[in-house]
Each structure stands twice: as structure tokens, then as C-alpha cells.
């Protein structure tokens, strides 16, 4: 193995520390919410993070990672150490880019239209697989933000689930960035209600196993509100360095 630069050496040590802190935070919040740490999936959000640092995280036990740009995912893909780690796509996805992801990712968390689901399904079926998806909800009803509106959600879920090449495994949301703690908790709680309600409907091809919400600044709150998958980036890997 090539010798690490001092800079990367430091990022490795920081990641080890940060991972402990986050795992403790997840444990505490899971117990407070009447669950156990194993009920919560930690997904490392890896945009801008160098692959050698991501792979160090995987060697420390991170077993879910998520990228949010197709091009970045494809460039890094040959170098990820994925034998014990699932790769997710968590960013906004254009229909014409789906072809670059199918067969590479275990889950696409950002499905917000029938058209997108249809393309994921078509290309998955072509490879003889079904791709796990989450339906992204625009819970803050923000303009220019991706995600299904809460008004459309109940209509869209069965339409998306009708495609054989996808499996609807749950919901994902990113509450408005400017919201204060109380407002954010309100958004998380609303999401949990939708999650439970849709699960109870027992719709064909909809299992509602995952409620993906909570990031570096609010994963503890999200877990208290019922999240079982948190997507943590900067609190693990440090501030993002955009080239
Ligand atoms: C970057 C990103 C995250 C993680 O954000 P942090 O605030 O750095 O934890 C979570 N979800 C999505 C969709 C992201 O793009």
C-alpha cells in the first residue's frame, strides 16, 4: 500500500474518532426511542470524499455508503471496496442517467416520479434484477426541491410499485435547510406518520422497511422521530472539500 500523506493520515484518525461519536449518538437516540442500535442503519454520505478515505470507513465497519452525483459515483465505482458494503444513490436523478446506475447500486433513494421509476424498472428488468427504491418526499413543500409532494404521495406509491423491476422499500426526506429545531422535528414527525400509514395499507410491492431521514446536524432528532436510516456526511468525513 502506498504511504499516506500526513493530511490523509489525519483524515483517517478523524474518521475513526467521528465514527465512534456518531455510533454513540445513534445508540443513545435509538434507546431513547424504544429501539436498539441495530435497528438503525448508518449510511455514510460520501460526496467529495476520496475513495481511500471511504474504504478506510468500510474497513471500520461502515456498510452503507451513498453518493449523490452520478458522474462522481461512476468515477469512484471501480475503486470502492464493496464486498461488505451496499452502495446507494441519494441525489437528484435524471431519467437519462439511470442507465449508469443500474446493477451498480443496491438502492436509489431519490425516486420522485412515475417516469423515473419506469426507467429504473425497465433497465433493471433488462438485467434480470429488481432495484430497491425509496420515494423521496418534499416534506417542506419547497419550490425547486426534488421529491414528491405530500398531496401526490398516496397516488404515486402504487403507481411506482406497479413496476416489476423496482421494489418500494420506504421513504426518504430532506427537511428545509433553514428550519429551526422545532420545525425540523415537525417535518420528521410528519414523515413518520406517512411511513406508518403507508406501511399499514399493505400495498403490493411496497414493504416500507426504511425511513431515511436525518443528516449530520439532526440525525439524533430524526431517530427520536422514528427514522431508521440516517445519512451522515460531514460529521463523519469532515467538511466537504469541493475541487
Ligand atoms: C450530502 C448529503 C447528506 C449528508 O449531509 P451532511 O450534512 O454532510 O451529513 C445526506 N443526504 C443527502 C441526500 C446528501 O446529499
PDB file of C-alpha atoms and ligand atoms in Angstrom:
ATOM      1  CA  UNK A   1       0.000   0.000   0.000  1.00  0.00           C
ATOM      2  CA  UNK A   2       1.208   3.489  -0.832  1.00  0.00           C
ATOM      3  CA  UNK A   3       2.294   5.593   2.082  1.00  0.00           C
ATOM      4  CA  UNK A   4      -0.415   8.011   3.155  1.00  0.00           C
ATOM      5  CA  UNK A   5       0.198  11.731   3.138  1.00  0.00           C
ATOM      6  CA  UNK A   6       0.158  13.400   6.556  1.00  0.00           C
ATOM      7  CA  UNK A   7      -3.065  15.071   5.534  1.00  0.00           C
ATOM      8  CA  UNK A   8      -4.781  11.762   4.714  1.00  0.00           C
ATOM      9  CA  UNK A   9      -3.291  10.169   7.830  1.00  0.00           C
ATOM     10  CA  UNK A  10      -5.078  12.856   9.860  1.00  0.00           C
ATOM     11  CA  UNK A  11      -8.354  12.337   8.000  1.00  0.00           C
ATOM     12  CA  UNK A  12      -8.161   8.591   8.739  1.00  0.00           C
ATOM     13  CA  UNK A  13      -7.735   9.273  12.503  1.00  0.00           C
ATOM     14  CA  UNK A  14     -10.521  11.887  12.479  1.00  0.00           C
ATOM     15  CA  UNK A  15     -12.865   9.447  10.771  1.00  0.00           C
ATOM     16  CA  UNK A  16     -12.151   6.808  13.434  1.00  0.00           C
ATOM     17  CA  UNK A  17     -12.993   9.311  16.180  1.00  0.00           C
ATOM     18  CA  UNK A  18     -16.051  10.708  14.394  1.00  0.00           C
ATOM     19  CA  UNK A  19     -17.440   7.248  13.714  1.00  0.00           C
ATOM     20  CA  UNK A  20     -17.317   6.410  17.423  1.00  0.00           C
ATOM     21  CA  UNK A  21     -19.113   9.641  18.303  1.00  0.00           C
ATOM     22  CA  UNK A  22     -21.828   9.046  15.698  1.00  0.00           C
ATOM     23  CA  UNK A  23     -22.316   5.430  16.741  1.00  0.00           C
ATOM     24  CA  UNK A  24     -22.718   6.569  20.350  1.00  0.00           C
ATOM     25  CA  UNK A  25     -25.209   9.223  19.238  1.00  0.00           C
ATOM     26  CA  UNK A  26     -27.176   6.647  17.259  1.00  0.00           C
ATOM     27  CA  UNK A  27     -27.187   4.234  20.220  1.00  0.00           C
ATOM     28  CA  UNK A  28     -28.413   6.879  22.617  1.00  0.00           C
ATOM     29  CA  UNK A  29     -31.198   8.103  20.338  1.00  0.00           C
ATOM     30  CA  UNK A  30     -32.275   4.578  19.420  1.00  0.00           C
ATOM     31  CA  UNK A  31     -32.638   3.577  23.062  1.00  0.00           C
ATOM     32  CA  UNK A  32     -34.499   6.809  23.857  1.00  0.00           C
ATOM     33  CA  UNK A  33     -36.916   5.997  21.050  1.00  0.00           C
ATOM     34  CA  UNK A  34     -37.517   2.479  22.376  1.00  0.00           C
ATOM     35  CA  UNK A  35     -35.397   0.664  19.832  1.00  0.00           C
ATOM     36  CA  UNK A  36     -31.900  -0.762  19.740  1.00  0.00           C
ATOM     37  CA  UNK A  37     -28.831   0.490  17.856  1.00  0.00           C
ATOM     38  CA  UNK A  38     -29.086  -2.388  15.371  1.00  0.00           C
ATOM     39  CA  UNK A  39     -32.491  -1.095  14.287  1.00  0.00           C
ATOM     40  CA  UNK A  40     -30.832   1.994  12.835  1.00  0.00           C
ATOM     41  CA  UNK A  41     -28.812   1.894   9.614  1.00  0.00           C
ATOM     42  CA  UNK A  42     -25.958   4.365   9.319  1.00  0.00           C
ATOM     43  CA  UNK A  43     -25.337   5.382   5.730  1.00  0.00           C
ATOM     44  CA  UNK A  44     -22.171   7.375   5.083  1.00  0.00           C
ATOM     45  CA  UNK A  45     -22.822  10.168   2.587  1.00  0.00           C
ATOM     46  CA  UNK A  46     -19.606  10.204   0.581  1.00  0.00           C
ATOM     47  CA  UNK A  47     -19.858  13.057  -1.928  1.00  0.00           C
ATOM     48  CA  UNK A  48     -16.441  14.738  -2.431  1.00  0.00           C
ATOM     49  CA  UNK A  49     -14.786  12.171  -0.129  1.00  0.00           C
ATOM     50  CA  UNK A  50     -11.706  10.466  -1.606  1.00  0.00           C
ATOM     51  CA  UNK A  51     -12.145   6.727  -2.168  1.00  0.00           C
ATOM     52  CA  UNK A  52      -9.203   5.798   0.074  1.00  0.00           C
ATOM     53  CA  UNK A  53     -10.960   7.534   2.980  1.00  0.00           C
ATOM     54  CA  UNK A  54     -14.287   5.889   2.111  1.00  0.00           C
ATOM     55  CA  UNK A  55     -12.594   2.490   2.001  1.00  0.00           C
ATOM     56  CA  UNK A  56     -10.997   3.152   5.380  1.00  0.00           C
ATOM     57  CA  UNK A  57     -14.520   3.792   6.692  1.00  0.00           C
ATOM     58  CA  UNK A  58     -15.670   0.500   5.196  1.00  0.00           C
ATOM     59  CA  UNK A  59     -12.765  -1.274   6.924  1.00  0.00           C
ATOM     60  CA  UNK A  60     -14.052   0.251  10.193  1.00  0.00           C
ATOM     61  CA  UNK A  61     -17.462  -1.325   9.623  1.00  0.00           C
ATOM     62  CA  UNK A  62     -19.415   1.229   7.600  1.00  0.00           C
ATOM     63  CA  UNK A  63     -21.647  -0.984   5.475  1.00  0.00           C
ATOM     64  CA  UNK A  64     -23.822   1.519   3.601  1.00  0.00           C
ATOM     65  CA  UNK A  65     -22.476   4.396   1.539  1.00  0.00           C
ATOM     66  CA  UNK A  66     -24.341   6.849  -0.661  1.00  0.00           C
ATOM     67  CA  UNK A  67     -23.277   9.168  -3.456  1.00  0.00           C
ATOM     68  CA  UNK A  68     -25.373  11.986  -4.804  1.00  0.00           C
ATOM     69  CA  UNK A  69     -23.886  12.624  -8.223  1.00  0.00           C
ATOM     70  CA  UNK A  70     -23.977  10.024 -10.989  1.00  0.00           C
ATOM     71  CA  UNK A  71     -20.694  11.070 -12.559  1.00  0.00           C
ATOM     72  CA  UNK A  72     -18.815  11.028  -9.265  1.00  0.00           C
ATOM     73  CA  UNK A  73     -20.249   7.616  -8.401  1.00  0.00           C
ATOM     74  CA  UNK A  74     -19.176   6.190 -11.762  1.00  0.00           C
ATOM     75  CA  UNK A  75     -15.648   7.594 -11.465  1.00  0.00           C
ATOM     76  CA  UNK A  76     -15.192   6.159  -7.977  1.00  0.00           C
ATOM     77  CA  UNK A  77     -17.070   2.908  -8.616  1.00  0.00           C
ATOM     78  CA  UNK A  78     -14.112   0.729  -9.731  1.00  0.00           C
ATOM     79  CA  UNK A  79     -12.195   1.663  -6.551  1.00  0.00           C
ATOM     80  CA  UNK A  80     -14.808   1.205  -3.803  1.00  0.00           C
ATOM     81  CA  UNK A  81     -14.206  -1.838  -1.556  1.00  0.00           C
ATOM     82  CA  UNK A  82     -17.819  -3.006  -1.787  1.00  0.00           C
ATOM     83  CA  UNK A  83     -17.645  -6.672  -0.796  1.00  0.00           C
ATOM     84  CA  UNK A  84     -19.232  -5.930   2.606  1.00  0.00           C
ATOM     85  CA  UNK A  85     -20.890  -2.635   1.804  1.00  0.00           C
ATOM     86  CA  UNK A  86     -24.022  -1.546  -0.034  1.00  0.00           C
ATOM     87  CA  UNK A  87     -23.878   1.384  -2.428  1.00  0.00           C
ATOM     88  CA  UNK A  88     -26.845   3.774  -2.561  1.00  0.00           C
ATOM     89  CA  UNK A  89     -27.697   6.668  -4.810  1.00  0.00           C
ATOM     90  CA  UNK A  90     -29.115   9.560  -2.749  1.00  0.00           C
ATOM     91  CA  UNK A  91     -29.041  12.589  -5.046  1.00  0.00           C
ATOM     92  CA  UNK A  92     -31.365  14.058  -7.631  1.00  0.00           C
ATOM     93  CA  UNK A  93     -31.577  11.695 -10.602  1.00  0.00           C
ATOM     94  CA  UNK A  94     -32.397  12.495 -14.219  1.00  0.00           C
ATOM     95  CA  UNK A  95     -34.073   9.763 -16.242  1.00  0.00           C
ATOM     96  CA  UNK A  96     -31.337   9.770 -18.882  1.00  0.00           C
ATOM     97  CA  UNK A  97     -28.685   8.944 -16.255  1.00  0.00           C
ATOM     98  CA  UNK A  98     -30.421   5.900 -14.782  1.00  0.00           C
ATOM     99  CA  UNK A  99     -28.542   3.602 -17.157  1.00  0.00           C
ATOM    100  CA  UNK A 100     -25.284   4.466 -15.389  1.00  0.00           C
ATOM    101  CA  UNK A 101     -26.551   3.232 -12.022  1.00  0.00           C
ATOM    102  CA  UNK A 102     -28.485   0.026 -12.607  1.00  0.00           C
ATOM    103  CA  UNK A 103     -26.542  -3.031 -11.497  1.00  0.00           C
ATOM    104  CA  UNK A 104     -24.093  -0.833  -9.566  1.00  0.00           C
ATOM    105  CA  UNK A 105     -26.310   0.452  -6.743  1.00  0.00           C
ATOM    106  CA  UNK A 106     -28.364  -1.539  -4.232  1.00  0.00           C
ATOM    107  CA  UNK A 107     -30.808   1.268  -3.685  1.00  0.00           C
ATOM    108  CA  UNK A 108     -31.945   4.525  -5.267  1.00  0.00           C
ATOM    109  CA  UNK A 109     -33.338   6.789  -2.525  1.00  0.00           C
ATOM    110  CA  UNK A 110     -34.496   9.678  -4.674  1.00  0.00           C
ATOM    111  CA  UNK A 111     -37.395   8.381  -6.769  1.00  0.00           C
ATOM    112  CA  UNK A 112     -39.902  11.180  -7.225  1.00  0.00           C
ATOM    113  CA  UNK A 113     -41.803  10.426 -10.432  1.00  0.00           C
ATOM    114  CA  UNK A 114     -43.509   7.585 -12.255  1.00  0.00           C
ATOM    115  CA  UNK A 115     -41.309   8.285 -15.276  1.00  0.00           C
ATOM    116  CA  UNK A 116     -38.122   7.816 -13.248  1.00  0.00           C
ATOM    117  CA  UNK A 117     -39.458   4.644 -11.629  1.00  0.00           C
ATOM    118  CA  UNK A 118     -40.443   3.317 -15.037  1.00  0.00           C
ATOM    119  CA  UNK A 119     -36.917   3.783 -16.386  1.00  0.00           C
ATOM    120  CA  UNK A 120     -35.306   2.222 -13.290  1.00  0.00           C
ATOM    121  CA  UNK A 121     -37.649  -0.726 -13.695  1.00  0.00           C
ATOM    122  CA  UNK A 122     -37.111  -1.129 -17.441  1.00  0.00           C
ATOM    123  CA  UNK A 123     -33.319  -1.161 -17.153  1.00  0.00           C
ATOM    124  CA  UNK A 124     -33.376  -3.393 -14.068  1.00  0.00           C
ATOM    125  CA  UNK A 125     -35.591  -5.955 -15.773  1.00  0.00           C
ATOM    126  CA  UNK A 126     -33.222  -5.941 -18.719  1.00  0.00           C
ATOM    127  CA  UNK A 127     -30.511  -7.112 -16.304  1.00  0.00           C
ATOM    128  CA  UNK A 128     -32.863  -9.607 -14.660  1.00  0.00           C
ATOM    129  CA  UNK A 129     -32.926  -7.735 -11.356  1.00  0.00           C
ATOM    130  CA  UNK A 130     -35.231  -5.521  -9.325  1.00  0.00           C
ATOM    131  CA  UNK A 131     -33.753  -2.354  -7.811  1.00  0.00           C
ATOM    132  CA  UNK A 132     -34.714  -1.232  -4.308  1.00  0.00           C
ATOM    133  CA  UNK A 133     -36.039   2.313  -4.230  1.00  0.00           C
ATOM    134  CA  UNK A 134     -37.199   4.857  -1.696  1.00  0.00           C
ATOM    135  CA  UNK A 135     -39.716   7.500  -2.629  1.00  0.00           C
ATOM    136  CA  UNK A 136     -38.378  10.961  -1.849  1.00  0.00           C
ATOM    137  CA  UNK A 137     -40.903  13.295  -0.245  1.00  0.00           C
ATOM    138  CA  UNK A 138     -40.633  17.079  -0.476  1.00  0.00           C
ATOM    139  CA  UNK A 139     -41.806  17.367   3.111  1.00  0.00           C
ATOM    140  CA  UNK A 140     -41.246  21.108   3.394  1.00  0.00           C
ATOM    141  CA  UNK A 141     -43.180  21.787   0.164  1.00  0.00           C
ATOM    142  CA  UNK A 142     -40.155  23.733  -1.052  1.00  0.00           C
ATOM    143  CA  UNK A 143     -40.086  25.127  -4.540  1.00  0.00           C
ATOM    144  CA  UNK A 144     -37.206  23.910  -6.709  1.00  0.00           C
ATOM    145  CA  UNK A 145     -36.632  20.944  -4.439  1.00  0.00           C
ATOM    146  CA  UNK A 146     -36.939  17.384  -5.699  1.00  0.00           C
ATOM    147  CA  UNK A 147     -39.322  14.953  -4.094  1.00  0.00           C
ATOM    148  CA  UNK A 148     -42.979  14.054  -4.360  1.00  0.00           C
ATOM    149  CA  UNK A 149     -45.437  16.436  -2.737  1.00  0.00           C
ATOM    150  CA  UNK A 150     -47.403  15.094   0.203  1.00  0.00           C
ATOM    151  CA  UNK A 151     -50.602  15.603  -1.852  1.00  0.00           C
ATOM    152  CA  UNK A 152     -49.345  13.271  -4.602  1.00  0.00           C
ATOM    153  CA  UNK A 153     -47.721  10.708  -2.348  1.00  0.00           C
ATOM    154  CA  UNK A 154     -50.681   8.339  -1.897  1.00  0.00           C
ATOM    155  CA  UNK A 155     -51.427   8.348  -5.628  1.00  0.00           C
ATOM    156  CA  UNK A 156     -47.857   7.823  -6.720  1.00  0.00           C
ATOM    157  CA  UNK A 157     -46.783   4.996  -4.419  1.00  0.00           C
ATOM    158  CA  UNK A 158     -48.996   2.302  -6.014  1.00  0.00           C
ATOM    159  CA  UNK A 159     -48.129   3.576  -9.496  1.00  0.00           C
ATOM    160  CA  UNK A 160     -44.408   3.307  -8.763  1.00  0.00           C
ATOM    161  CA  UNK A 161     -44.878  -0.066  -7.074  1.00  0.00           C
ATOM    162  CA  UNK A 162     -46.675  -1.419 -10.142  1.00  0.00           C
ATOM    163  CA  UNK A 163     -43.344  -1.736 -11.970  1.00  0.00           C
ATOM    164  CA  UNK A 164     -41.825  -5.204 -11.636  1.00  0.00           C
ATOM    165  CA  UNK A 165     -38.228  -4.001 -11.802  1.00  0.00           C
ATOM    166  CA  UNK A 166     -38.416  -1.905  -8.647  1.00  0.00           C
ATOM    167  CA  UNK A 167     -39.167  -2.701  -5.011  1.00  0.00           C
ATOM    168  CA  UNK A 168     -40.525   0.156  -2.936  1.00  0.00           C
ATOM    169  CA  UNK A 169     -38.681  -0.181   0.369  1.00  0.00           C
ATOM    170  CA  UNK A 170     -39.597   3.092   2.066  1.00  0.00           C
ATOM    171  CA  UNK A 171     -39.428   6.866   2.126  1.00  0.00           C
ATOM    172  CA  UNK A 172     -36.669   9.469   2.143  1.00  0.00           C
ATOM    173  CA  UNK A 173     -36.776  13.157   3.011  1.00  0.00           C
ATOM    174  CA  UNK A 174     -34.562  16.189   3.483  1.00  0.00           C
ATOM    175  CA  UNK A 175     -36.363  18.867   5.538  1.00  0.00           C
ATOM    176  CA  UNK A 176     -35.796  22.555   4.647  1.00  0.00           C
ATOM    177  CA  UNK A 177     -32.253  23.679   5.433  1.00  0.00           C
ATOM    178  CA  UNK A 178     -33.291  26.865   7.207  1.00  0.00           C
ATOM    179  CA  UNK A 179     -35.758  25.279   9.632  1.00  0.00           C
ATOM    180  CA  UNK A 180     -35.143  25.533  13.373  1.00  0.00           C
ATOM    181  CA  UNK A 181     -35.059  22.502  15.658  1.00  0.00           C
ATOM    182  CA  UNK A 182     -38.753  22.519  16.450  1.00  0.00           C
ATOM    183  CA  UNK A 183     -39.812  22.900  12.814  1.00  0.00           C
ATOM    184  CA  UNK A 184     -37.415  20.173  11.742  1.00  0.00           C
ATOM    185  CA  UNK A 185     -38.862  17.845  14.365  1.00  0.00           C
ATOM    186  CA  UNK A 186     -42.323  18.649  12.958  1.00  0.00           C
ATOM    187  CA  UNK A 187     -41.209  17.602   9.459  1.00  0.00           C
ATOM    188  CA  UNK A 188     -39.626  14.404  10.766  1.00  0.00           C
ATOM    189  CA  UNK A 189     -42.788  13.539  12.716  1.00  0.00           C
ATOM    190  CA  UNK A 190     -44.972  14.102   9.659  1.00  0.00           C
ATOM    191  CA  UNK A 191     -42.726  11.793   7.643  1.00  0.00           C
ATOM    192  CA  UNK A 192     -43.021   9.117  10.311  1.00  0.00           C
ATOM    193  CA  UNK A 193     -46.826   9.340  10.133  1.00  0.00           C
ATOM    194  CA  UNK A 194     -46.770   8.847   6.349  1.00  0.00           C
ATOM    195  CA  UNK A 195     -44.354   5.957   6.762  1.00  0.00           C
ATOM    196  CA  UNK A 196     -46.525   4.138   9.300  1.00  0.00           C
ATOM    197  CA  UNK A 197     -49.747   4.888   7.446  1.00  0.00           C
ATOM    198  CA  UNK A 198     -48.494   3.677   4.071  1.00  0.00           C
ATOM    199  CA  UNK A 199     -46.968   0.584   5.638  1.00  0.00           C
ATOM    200  CA  UNK A 200     -50.338  -0.280   7.178  1.00  0.00           C
ATOM    201  CA  UNK A 201     -52.011  -0.206   3.769  1.00  0.00           C
ATOM    202  CA  UNK A 202     -50.064  -3.312   2.720  1.00  0.00           C
ATOM    203  CA  UNK A 203     -49.776  -2.211  -0.897  1.00  0.00           C
ATOM    204  CA  UNK A 204     -48.386  -4.809  -3.330  1.00  0.00           C
ATOM    205  CA  UNK A 205     -44.603  -4.472  -3.775  1.00  0.00           C
ATOM    206  CA  UNK A 206     -44.373  -1.843  -1.020  1.00  0.00           C
ATOM    207  CA  UNK A 207     -42.622  -3.020   2.145  1.00  0.00           C
ATOM    208  CA  UNK A 208     -41.806   0.273   3.924  1.00  0.00           C
ATOM    209  CA  UNK A 209     -38.721  -1.094   5.672  1.00  0.00           C
ATOM    210  CA  UNK A 210     -36.761   2.153   5.620  1.00  0.00           C
ATOM    211  CA  UNK A 211     -37.463   5.693   6.678  1.00  0.00           C
ATOM    212  CA  UNK A 212     -34.336   7.528   5.543  1.00  0.00           C
ATOM    213  CA  UNK A 213     -34.009  10.900   7.249  1.00  0.00           C
ATOM    214  CA  UNK A 214     -31.507  12.713   9.419  1.00  0.00           C
ATOM    215  CA  UNK A 215     -28.079  14.104   8.498  1.00  0.00           C
ATOM    216  CA  UNK A 216     -25.007  15.390  10.385  1.00  0.00           C
ATOM    217  CA  UNK A 217     -26.806  18.171  12.212  1.00  0.00           C
ATOM    218  CA  UNK A 218     -30.013  16.367  13.098  1.00  0.00           C
ATOM    219  CA  UNK A 219     -29.648  12.570  12.968  1.00  0.00           C
ATOM    220  CA  UNK A 220     -30.400  12.240  16.694  1.00  0.00           C
ATOM    221  CA  UNK A 221     -33.677  14.104  16.352  1.00  0.00           C
ATOM    222  CA  UNK A 222     -34.578  12.143  13.245  1.00  0.00           C
ATOM    223  CA  UNK A 223     -34.128   8.862  15.128  1.00  0.00           C
ATOM    224  CA  UNK A 224     -36.248  10.169  18.015  1.00  0.00           C
ATOM    225  CA  UNK A 225     -38.969  10.900  15.443  1.00  0.00           C
ATOM    226  CA  UNK A 226     -38.803   7.357  14.019  1.00  0.00           C
ATOM    227  CA  UNK A 227     -36.104   7.375  11.336  1.00  0.00           C
ATOM    228  CA  UNK A 228     -34.315   4.054  10.898  1.00  0.00           C
ATOM    229  CA  UNK A 229     -31.723   5.178   8.349  1.00  0.00           C
ATOM    230  CA  UNK A 230     -29.555   8.256   8.809  1.00  0.00           C
ATOM    231  CA  UNK A 231     -27.355   9.679   6.062  1.00  0.00           C
ATOM    232  CA  UNK A 232     -24.310  11.296   7.627  1.00  0.00           C
ATOM    233  CA  UNK A 233     -21.579  13.057   5.650  1.00  0.00           C
ATOM    234  CA  UNK A 234     -19.593  15.933   7.124  1.00  0.00           C
ATOM    235  CA  UNK A 235     -19.875  14.757  10.743  1.00  0.00           C
ATOM    236  CA  UNK A 236     -18.005  11.618   9.650  1.00  0.00           C
ATOM    237  CA  UNK A 237     -15.577  12.768   6.988  1.00  0.00           C
ATOM    238  CA  UNK A 238     -15.094  16.430   7.946  1.00  0.00           C
ATOM    239  CA  UNK A 239     -16.125  19.488   5.977  1.00  0.00           C
ATOM    240  CA  UNK A 240     -16.554  18.828   2.261  1.00  0.00           C
ATOM    241  CA  UNK A 241     -13.701  19.998   0.084  1.00  0.00           C
ATOM    242  CA  UNK A 242     -15.042  20.882  -3.359  1.00  0.00           C
ATOM    243  CA  UNK A 243     -12.330  20.776  -6.033  1.00  0.00           C
TER     244      UNK A 243
HETATM  245  C1  LIG B   1     -24.672  15.229   1.494  1.00  0.00           C
HETATM  246  C2  LIG B   1     -25.913  14.540   1.809  1.00  0.00           C
HETATM  247  C3  LIG B   1     -26.176  14.084   3.116  1.00  0.00           C
HETATM  248  C4  LIG B   1     -25.224  14.295   4.273  1.00  0.00           C
HETATM  249  O1  LIG B   1     -25.113  15.640   4.614  1.00  0.00           O
HETATM  250  P1  LIG B   1     -24.278  16.098   5.927  1.00  0.00           P
HETATM  251  O2  LIG B   1     -24.965  17.319   6.382  1.00  0.00           O
HETATM  252  O3  LIG B   1     -22.882  16.337   5.455  1.00  0.00           O
HETATM  253  O4  LIG B   1     -24.357  14.994   6.892  1.00  0.00           O
HETATM  254  C5  LIG B   1     -27.365  13.422   3.341  1.00  0.00           C
HETATM  255  N1  LIG B   1     -28.264  13.216   2.364  1.00  0.00           N
HETATM  256  C6  LIG B   1     -28.055  13.629   1.104  1.00  0.00           C
HETATM  257  C7  LIG B   1     -29.093  13.373   0.081  1.00  0.00           C
HETATM  258  C8  LIG B   1     -26.875  14.301   0.787  1.00  0.00           C
HETATM  259  O5  LIG B   1     -26.668  14.727  -0.473  1.00  0.00           O
END
